[in-house]
XYZ file of C-alpha atoms in Angstrom:
263
model
C 127.428 50.902 146.822
C 127.733 47.388 149.026
C 130.684 46.769 151.244
C 132.002 43.732 150.801
C 134.404 41.671 153.795
C 137.557 39.537 152.330
C 139.794 37.120 154.251
C 142.559 35.607 151.835
C 143.148 32.259 153.996
C 145.413 31.037 151.440
C 146.356 30.337 147.742
C 142.983 30.628 146.398
C 140.953 30.441 148.985
C 138.684 33.033 150.226
C 135.893 34.164 152.837
C 133.537 36.597 151.240
C 131.066 38.112 152.835
C 128.175 40.821 152.294
C 124.694 41.071 153.274
C 124.416 38.334 155.323
C 126.012 35.739 153.062
C 128.989 33.945 153.128
C 131.035 32.706 150.523
C 134.400 30.808 150.166
C 135.995 30.055 147.242
C 138.721 26.915 146.036
C 138.850 25.392 149.978
C 142.479 24.354 150.740
C 143.027 23.381 154.459
C 145.862 20.860 154.301
C 148.834 21.675 155.884
C 152.086 22.524 154.070
C 154.877 19.997 153.810
C 152.640 17.381 151.469
C 153.418 17.316 147.700
C 150.636 16.764 145.360
C 150.462 14.945 141.641
C 148.986 17.426 138.874
C 148.958 14.633 136.760
C 151.246 14.375 133.216
C 154.581 14.595 134.955
C 153.404 17.464 137.273
C 153.632 18.144 141.496
C 154.276 20.868 143.524
C 154.605 20.685 147.068
C 152.477 23.104 149.607
C 154.980 25.537 151.256
C 152.493 27.663 154.029
C 149.706 26.815 156.155
C 146.118 28.134 155.710
C 145.848 31.451 157.940
C 142.701 29.527 159.279
C 141.363 26.297 160.069
C 138.439 25.365 158.384
C 136.893 24.537 161.723
C 136.867 28.630 162.406
C 135.028 28.970 159.503
C 131.371 30.540 160.373
C 128.493 28.344 158.188
C 128.934 28.634 154.231
C 126.114 29.220 151.911
C 128.207 28.659 148.530
C 131.194 27.062 147.612
C 132.718 28.937 144.394
C 135.218 26.168 143.027
C 137.172 27.006 140.061
C 138.020 22.979 139.020
C 138.476 19.909 141.229
C 140.640 18.316 140.281
C 143.899 20.347 141.471
C 145.187 19.845 144.765
C 145.826 23.617 145.257
C 141.935 24.355 144.665
C 140.536 21.501 146.521
C 142.424 19.768 148.835
C 141.256 17.101 151.109
C 140.440 19.082 153.925
C 138.781 21.369 151.434
C 136.506 18.406 150.204
C 135.712 17.629 153.963
C 134.154 20.952 153.947
C 131.785 20.735 150.840
C 129.172 18.606 152.432
C 128.396 21.339 155.018
C 127.968 24.248 152.090
C 124.657 25.229 151.683
C 125.117 25.181 147.465
C 128.530 24.665 145.587
C 128.877 26.246 142.137
C 131.836 24.611 139.516
C 132.554 23.734 136.285
C 130.234 21.174 133.982
C 133.107 18.188 134.607
C 133.395 18.862 138.360
C 129.690 19.368 139.059
C 129.080 15.298 137.546
C 132.631 13.914 139.754
C 131.770 15.127 142.659
C 130.171 13.092 145.241
C 127.987 16.142 146.388
C 125.134 17.980 144.730
C 126.825 20.937 142.942
C 125.812 23.362 140.329
C 127.894 23.275 137.042
C 128.540 26.151 134.660
C 129.263 26.517 131.199
C 131.076 29.804 130.323
C 128.854 32.636 129.905
C 125.722 30.670 131.906
C 124.597 31.849 135.241
C 122.877 30.456 137.913
C 121.214 32.689 141.181
C 121.454 32.207 144.993
C 118.557 33.429 146.825
C 117.511 34.304 150.424
C 114.982 35.677 152.462
C 116.224 39.207 153.764
C 119.376 39.145 151.444
C 120.386 40.307 147.689
C 120.453 37.566 145.345
C 123.412 37.345 143.618
C 123.646 36.107 140.310
C 127.216 33.691 139.222
C 128.011 33.603 135.689
C 130.825 31.378 134.835
C 134.054 33.062 132.573
C 136.236 31.519 130.712
C 139.573 30.015 131.762
C 142.172 28.539 129.988
C 144.662 26.810 132.508
C 147.870 26.969 130.689
C 149.139 27.414 127.060
C 146.668 26.627 123.787
C 145.154 23.195 123.238
C 145.533 22.274 126.640
C 142.708 21.838 127.865
C 142.644 18.321 127.284
C 145.674 18.138 129.549
C 144.815 20.070 132.169
C 141.025 19.909 132.664
C 138.117 22.522 133.310
C 138.295 25.092 134.836
C 136.296 28.258 135.547
C 136.093 31.963 136.795
C 132.755 33.401 138.216
C 131.307 37.075 137.964
C 129.073 38.161 141.056
C 126.234 40.414 140.706
C 123.893 41.745 142.638
C 121.445 44.913 143.551
C 123.500 47.956 144.781
C 126.871 47.610 143.167
C 128.018 50.547 142.490
C 131.724 49.433 140.657
C 130.637 46.788 138.299
C 130.470 42.746 139.127
C 132.882 40.937 141.798
C 135.152 39.054 139.280
C 136.959 35.628 140.575
C 139.450 34.878 137.581
C 140.412 31.466 138.064
C 143.419 29.825 137.400
C 143.872 31.264 133.669
C 146.385 32.570 131.416
C 145.378 35.815 129.459
C 143.971 34.653 126.328
C 141.622 35.991 123.619
C 138.532 34.677 125.095
C 139.225 35.638 128.789
C 139.599 39.269 127.304
C 136.308 39.128 125.559
C 134.472 38.227 128.753
C 136.172 40.806 130.772
C 135.332 43.563 128.719
C 131.748 42.618 128.188
C 131.389 42.339 132.412
C 133.253 45.703 133.006
C 134.438 44.356 136.354
C 134.821 47.182 139.466
C 136.659 44.312 141.535
C 138.703 41.821 140.884
C 140.390 38.860 142.794
C 143.063 37.857 140.437
C 145.041 34.328 140.287
C 148.726 34.880 139.950
C 151.332 32.974 140.346
C 152.616 32.401 136.670
C 152.780 28.798 137.678
C 155.413 26.909 135.619
C 156.846 23.160 136.101
C 160.324 21.775 135.638
C 158.733 19.021 132.913
C 156.974 22.093 130.542
C 159.609 24.508 130.909
C 159.354 28.165 130.129
C 155.058 27.001 129.399
C 152.747 28.963 131.967
C 149.803 27.986 133.511
C 148.735 31.261 135.334
C 148.747 34.844 135.165
C 152.206 36.344 134.929
C 152.641 39.985 136.044
C 152.769 41.150 131.965
C 149.721 39.344 131.439
C 147.761 41.034 134.576
C 148.766 44.343 133.128
C 147.752 43.698 129.633
C 144.333 42.563 131.326
C 143.920 45.841 133.372
C 144.548 47.973 129.950
C 142.266 46.300 128.789
C 139.001 46.810 131.115
C 140.478 49.074 133.850
C 138.799 47.761 136.908
C 139.143 49.663 140.220
C 140.470 47.625 142.755
C 142.401 43.999 141.420
C 143.289 41.994 144.579
C 145.712 39.027 143.822
C 145.681 35.750 145.065
C 147.223 32.571 144.439
C 150.651 33.357 144.141
C 152.468 31.891 146.497
C 152.425 29.300 149.452
C 153.489 26.487 146.748
C 156.523 25.124 144.881
C 154.950 25.649 141.554
C 154.513 29.409 141.732
C 157.617 31.234 139.449
C 156.303 35.082 140.544
C 154.900 35.652 144.110
C 154.358 39.035 145.734
C 158.055 40.447 145.417
C 158.456 38.967 141.716
C 154.668 41.053 140.679
C 156.083 43.923 142.555
C 159.882 44.235 141.073
C 158.393 43.235 137.129
C 155.453 46.387 137.559
C 158.461 48.620 139.246
C 159.834 48.599 135.708
C 156.669 49.215 133.949
C 154.498 52.515 133.084
C 150.731 50.840 134.237
C 147.476 51.969 136.314
C 147.625 48.207 137.279
C 149.857 49.814 140.575
C 147.446 52.059 141.407
C 144.566 49.583 141.709
C 146.516 46.538 142.892
C 145.582 46.007 146.820
C 147.080 43.278 148.273
C 144.626 41.270 150.938
C 146.308 40.675 154.282
C 146.076 36.359 155.640
C 143.872 35.737 157.806
C 142.343 39.533 158.501
C 139.073 40.682 156.557
C 139.342 43.872 154.652
C 136.669 45.580 153.516
C 136.588 46.822 149.841
C 133.697 48.830 147.583
C 131.882 47.095 145.164
């Protein structure tokens, strides 16, 4: 069993520490107040500051970047941090567009992080669909990440990335059987696209949990921006009215404070 320290900095940004490794997901460190364009007439304003400033971070061994083209997953301060990271892992298209060397992965493909005196980490890209069917040409390429290393007792650590629930996601998750899930929630929506959702809702999270039954589910990326339609209170209200084992697995990470999780 591995004890992993997780610090939720805000949005999708989490510092993951174990075995001498320091990994950072989707770095977002801009101050609140700015409105970011997401293309095709959509935009959102950042409402909440990060719990930690980028200058307070330790040296980062790798950045796990689910996508490069949305400001709520990679903002200006996050981009400024990238050259200081030892390794960047992202999508194939993202790796081509970044001005820094990066490892680009397609779903199902893997890369390995290795360093003397540390456990090797195998990082496998998992499928994401950041919106309704056939929306990828509009919303762009997004990926999730499954992390495995020696000594895990409960299965891989899975970062879902910005995605709705869909068949390819369910199949990949069933094959992985993750024990711990960093689950991007929030039910993102925009006035211009009405009821369409671009990240997972609580109802979809229930379906995913029933399919794979992970030990621990840690929601991230569900508040702090104008475009989220389900914050923590909304998720909890939805789950309160449902008979689901997800409530037993769900654990809300405090912002800016390290929390230990057994993986």
